[in-house]
Coordinates of C-alpha atoms in Angstrom, one line a residue:
M1 CA -0.6 26.0 8.0
E2 CA -2.1 27.2 11.5
H3 CA 1.4 29.1 11.9
N4 CA 0.9 31.1 8.7
T5 CA -2.8 31.8 9.2
A6 CA -1.6 33.3 12.6
K7 CA 1.0 35.5 11.0
H8 CA -1.5 36.5 8.1
F9 CA -4.3 37.3 10.7
V10 CA -1.9 39.5 12.6
L11 CA -0.9 41.2 9.2
Q12 CA -4.9 41.9 8.5
L13 CA -5.0 43.2 12.0
G14 CA -2.2 45.6 11.5
S15 CA -3.4 46.8 8.1
L16 CA -6.4 47.8 9.7
I17 CA -4.9 49.5 12.9
S18 CA -2.7 51.7 10.8
L19 CA -5.7 52.0 8.4
Y20 CA -7.7 53.8 11.3
L21 CA -4.8 55.8 12.7
S22 CA -4.2 57.4 9.3
L23 CA -7.9 58.2 8.8
S24 CA -7.9 59.8 12.3
F25 CA -4.9 61.8 11.8
L26 CA -5.8 62.7 8.5
I27 CA -9.1 64.1 9.7
V28 CA -7.1 66.0 12.5
L29 CA -5.0 67.4 9.9
L30 CA -7.8 68.8 7.8
F31 CA -9.6 70.0 10.7
G32 CA -6.8 72.1 11.3
V33 CA -6.3 73.7 8.1
V34 CA -10.0 74.5 8.0
D35 CA -9.5 76.2 11.4
L36 CA -6.3 78.1 10.0
L37 CA -8.3 79.3 7.1
L38 CA -11.3 79.9 8.5
P39 CA -10.8 81.6 12.1
N40 CA -13.6 82.2 14.4
P41 CA -13.5 85.7 15.5
S42 CA -14.6 84.7 19.1
E43 CA -11.5 82.7 19.8
G44 CA -8.1 84.0 20.5
Y45 CA -4.4 83.4 19.5
W46 CA -4.2 80.1 21.4
A47 CA -6.9 78.6 18.9
V48 CA -4.3 79.2 15.8
E49 CA -1.6 77.7 18.1
S50 CA -3.9 74.8 18.6
A51 CA -4.9 74.6 15.0
T52 CA -1.2 74.8 14.3
G53 CA -0.3 72.1 16.5
N54 CA -2.7 69.8 15.1
V55 CA -1.8 70.5 11.5
R56 CA 1.9 69.4 12.4
L57 CA 0.8 66.2 14.4
G58 CA -1.5 65.1 11.7
I59 CA 1.0 65.4 9.2
A60 CA 3.5 63.6 11.2
M61 CA 1.6 60.6 11.7
V62 CA -0.2 60.5 8.4
V63 CA 3.6 60.4 6.9
V64 CA 4.4 57.6 9.3
F65 CA 1.1 55.5 9.3
F66 CA -0.4 55.8 5.8
P67 CA 2.8 54.2 4.2
T68 CA 2.7 51.7 6.8
Y69 CA -1.0 50.8 5.8
L70 CA -0.3 50.5 1.9
I71 CA 2.6 48.3 2.6
L72 CA 0.8 46.0 5.0
T73 CA -2.2 45.9 2.8
R74 CA -0.2 45.1 -0.2
L75 CA 1.1 42.1 1.8
V76 CA -2.3 40.9 2.9
N77 CA -3.7 41.2 -0.4
S78 CA -1.1 39.2 -1.9
I79 CA -1.3 36.6 0.6
R80 CA -5.1 36.3 0.2
R81 CA -4.9 35.8 -3.7
E82 CA -2.5 32.9 -3.0
N83 CA -4.2 31.5 0.2
K84 CA -7.4 29.8 -0.3
N85 CA -7.7 28.5 3.1
A86 CA -11.3 28.9 4.4
T87 CA -10.3 29.3 7.8
Y88 CA -8.0 32.1 7.3
L89 CA -10.4 33.9 4.7
T90 CA -13.4 33.9 7.3
L91 CA -11.1 35.2 10.0
T92 CA -10.0 38.0 7.9
R93 CA -13.7 38.6 6.9
W94 CA -15.0 38.9 10.5
L95 CA -11.8 40.9 11.4
I96 CA -12.8 43.3 8.6
Y97 CA -16.5 43.5 9.7
V98 CA -15.6 44.0 13.5
S99 CA -13.0 46.7 12.7
L100 CA -15.5 48.2 10.5
L101 CA -18.0 48.5 13.1
I102 CA -15.4 50.0 15.8
G103 CA -14.0 52.2 13.5
G104 CA -17.3 53.5 12.5
G105 CA -18.4 54.2 15.9
V106 CA -15.2 56.5 16.5
L107 CA -15.6 58.4 13.2
L108 CA -19.3 58.7 13.8
G109 CA -18.0 60.2 17.2
D110 CA -15.9 62.7 15.2
L111 CA -18.9 63.7 13.4
A112 CA -21.0 64.2 16.5
T113 CA -18.1 66.1 18.1
V114 CA -18.3 68.6 14.7
I115 CA -22.3 68.9 15.1
V116 CA -21.6 70.1 18.7
S117 CA -19.0 72.5 17.9
F118 CA -21.8 73.9 15.2
L119 CA -24.5 74.2 17.8
N120 CA -22.0 76.2 20.2
G121 CA -21.4 78.7 17.9
D122 CA -18.9 77.4 15.4
I123 CA -18.7 79.3 11.9
T124 CA -21.3 77.5 9.4
L125 CA -18.7 77.1 6.7
R126 CA -16.2 75.3 9.1
F127 CA -18.9 73.2 10.0
I128 CA -19.7 72.1 6.6
Y129 CA -16.2 71.6 5.4
K130 CA -15.7 69.3 8.7
A131 CA -18.6 67.6 8.2
L132 CA -17.5 66.5 4.5
T133 CA -14.0 65.6 5.8
V134 CA -15.2 63.2 8.0
L135 CA -18.1 61.8 5.3
L136 CA -15.6 61.6 2.4
T137 CA -12.4 60.1 4.3
T138 CA -14.8 57.6 6.1
G139 CA -17.1 57.0 3.0
I140 CA -14.1 56.1 0.7
A141 CA -12.4 53.9 3.2
F142 CA -15.7 52.0 3.9
Q143 CA -16.7 51.7 0.6
Y144 CA -13.1 49.8 0.0
Y145 CA -13.8 47.3 2.8
I146 CA -17.4 46.6 1.7
L147 CA -16.0 45.5 -1.5
D148 CA -13.0 43.6 0.1
V149 CA -15.0 41.5 2.1
Q150 CA -17.5 40.7 -0.9
G151 CA -14.0 39.6 -2.5
F152 CA -13.9 42.5 -5.3
W153 CA -10.3 43.4 -5.0
L154 CA -9.3 40.0 -5.2
K155 CA -10.6 39.7 -8.5
N156 CA -9.7 43.1 -9.8
E157 CA -6.4 43.6 -8.7
K158 CA -5.7 46.6 -11.3
K159 CA -8.9 48.3 -10.1
S160 CA -7.5 48.1 -6.5
V161 CA -4.0 49.5 -7.7
I162 CA -6.0 52.3 -9.3
Y163 CA -8.0 53.0 -5.9
G164 CA -4.5 53.0 -4.0
V165 CA -3.3 55.5 -6.5
G166 CA -6.1 57.8 -5.8
A167 CA -6.0 57.4 -2.2
I168 CA -2.2 58.0 -2.1
T169 CA -2.8 61.1 -4.2
M170 CA -5.3 62.3 -1.8
V171 CA -3.3 62.1 1.2
L172 CA -0.3 63.9 -0.7
L173 CA -2.6 66.8 -1.3
A174 CA -3.8 67.1 2.1
V175 CA -0.1 66.9 3.7
S176 CA 1.1 69.5 1.1
F177 CA -2.1 71.7 1.7
G178 CA -1.1 71.7 5.6
F179 CA 2.4 72.3 4.7
N180 CA 1.4 75.3 3.0
N181 CA -0.4 76.7 5.9
I182 CA 1.9 76.2 8.6
A183 CA 5.5 77.8 9.2
T184 CA 8.5 76.0 7.9
P185 CA 10.6 74.2 10.9
A186 CA 13.2 77.1 10.0
T187 CA 10.7 79.7 10.6
V188 CA 9.6 78.1 13.8
Q189 CA 13.1 77.7 15.4
A190 CA 13.5 81.5 14.4
Q191 CA 10.1 82.2 16.4
K192 CA 11.6 80.1 19.6
L193 CA 14.7 82.1 19.4
D194 CA 12.7 85.2 19.4
E195 CA 10.8 84.1 22.5
K196 CA 14.0 83.1 24.6
Q197 CA 15.1 86.6 23.7
I198 CA 12.1 88.0 25.2
Q199 CA 12.2 85.8 28.4
D200 CA 15.9 86.9 28.6
L201 CA 15.0 90.5 28.3
Q202 CA 12.3 90.2 30.9
Q203 CA 14.5 88.7 33.2
I204 CA 17.2 91.5 32.8
Q205 CA 14.3 94.1 33.2
W206 CA 13.3 92.5 36.5
K207 CA 16.8 92.3 37.6
I208 CA 17.0 96.1 37.0
E209 CA 13.6 96.6 38.8
S210 CA 15.1 95.0 41.8
E211 CA 18.2 97.0 41.6
L212 CA 16.4 100.1 41.3
D213 CA 13.9 99.1 44.7
L214 CA 17.1 98.3 46.5
N215 CA 19.5 101.2 45.6
N216 CA 17.1 103.7 43.9
K217 CA 19.4 103.9 40.9
L218 CA 20.0 102.3 37.5
P219 CA 23.0 100.0 36.9
A220 CA 25.5 101.8 34.6
T221 CA 26.1 98.3 32.8
L222 CA 24.7 94.8 32.7
V223 CA 28.0 93.4 34.0
D224 CA 27.4 95.9 36.9
L225 CA 23.9 94.5 37.2
Y226 CA 24.8 90.9 37.5
A227 CA 28.3 91.3 39.2
E228 CA 29.6 87.9 39.7
F229 CA 26.6 86.0 38.2
P230 CA 26.6 85.5 34.2
V231 CA 24.9 88.2 32.1
P232 CA 22.2 86.2 29.6
T233 CA 23.2 86.2 26.2
A234 CA 21.7 86.2 22.7
P235 CA 21.3 82.7 20.9
E236 CA 24.1 81.9 18.6
G237 CA 23.8 83.8 15.2
R238 CA 22.3 86.6 17.1
E239 CA 23.2 90.1 18.0
P240 CA 24.3 90.6 21.6
Y241 CA 22.0 92.1 24.0
T242 CA 22.3 95.8 24.7
Y243 CA 21.4 97.8 27.6
E244 CA 21.6 101.7 27.7
V245 CA 20.4 104.4 30.2
T246 CA 18.4 107.2 28.7
E247 CA 17.2 110.6 29.8
S248 CA 13.9 109.2 30.9
G249 CA 15.0 105.5 32.1
F250 CA 16.7 103.0 30.2
K251 CA 16.4 100.8 27.0
L252 CA 17.0 97.1 26.3
C253 CA 17.7 95.9 22.7
A254 CA 18.0 92.6 20.7
T255 CA 17.4 91.2 17.3
F256 CA 14.3 89.6 16.1
S257 CA 13.5 87.5 13.1
A258 CA 10.0 88.7 12.6
P259 CA 7.4 91.0 14.0
S260 CA 5.7 89.7 17.1
I261 CA 2.3 88.2 17.1
V262 CA -0.3 90.2 18.4
A263 CA -2.9 88.1 20.3
D264 CA -6.2 88.7 20.3
N265 CA -8.5 88.4 23.6
I266 CA -5.8 88.1 26.2
Y267 CA -6.7 89.7 29.3
P268 CA -4.6 92.8 30.0
E269 CA -2.4 92.6 33.1
P270 CA -3.4 95.3 36.0
V271 CA -1.4 98.2 36.2
D272 CA 0.7 98.2 39.4
L273 CA 1.1 101.9 40.3
T274 CA 3.7 101.3 42.9
R275 CA 6.2 99.7 40.4
P276 CA 8.9 102.2 39.6
I277 CA 9.1 101.5 35.8
K278 CA 6.6 102.2 33.1
G279 CA 5.7 100.0 30.2
L280 CA 6.9 96.9 32.0
S281 CA 4.5 94.8 30.1
N282 CA 4.9 96.0 26.6
W283 CA 6.7 93.3 24.7
Q284 CA 5.7 93.9 21.3
Y285 CA 8.5 94.3 18.7
K286 CA 9.5 94.5 14.9
D287 CA 11.7 92.4 12.8
G288 CA 15.2 93.3 13.0
R289 CA 16.9 95.3 15.8
Y290 CA 14.3 96.5 18.3
C291 CA 14.5 98.1 21.4
F292 CA 12.1 98.3 24.4
E293 CA 12.1 101.9 26.1
R294 CA 11.4 102.1 29.8
A295 CA 10.5 105.4 31.7
I296 CA 11.6 105.8 35.3
K297 CA 8.8 107.2 37.4
K298 CA 9.6 110.4 39.1

């Protein structure tokens, strides 16, 4: 009996841990969606990237821990309906009370953070939505467990199933909402390939600039430029990079999946008048085949 009590106690503990992880990352997910839908004009592109990352993290963690919570809770409730051991029931009741205390403190801390953000100039509507998110998610969970310690769900199994179906529906809606506000994995992969191409072209440009400084002339081809070293190549499935000498200088071309993102609130790079090439820092591009024109200073 003691062995079973210990096992059941661990299951209850696992259920509560998975609950609070699910709640925490559900809040992270919904906060990220709010930030994406209501961007703060005073924040730069980094804030969009941060919010997108939070949505992805929230989706991943909720998809893992919420089903775990449902399975463990189902097991725990089945055991509690069959097990009338007073010691076990007392232990689980105390465990629930302690977890409610700790979890409540953590989630109230989240609410305090939202208020601090508002006082620091966050958008009023974002503050309202985030505050409602914390209050609703924690309120629903706390109501369930307050009724649980009173034995309500043990006596009303059908109502507990209905409550669970409602929770599943809400989580599925939140996850779907998150997916609808971030790029698909295929799009993210394509964006990473675009970034990789920009890095390659920047490296090629740096090499051309070094050649120009050293020999005061442009290389005829990329093979001549790199000599015995391998020339950077485009990712698989993309058209090869091209380099061409023009009347005013040269151009580097590549194929991109989407237009570049214009980042706001980024400090411009200072112009170095001693450098021989104009337009070195302009890496904005359009989708499809695009060429970066560079002019040589006379």
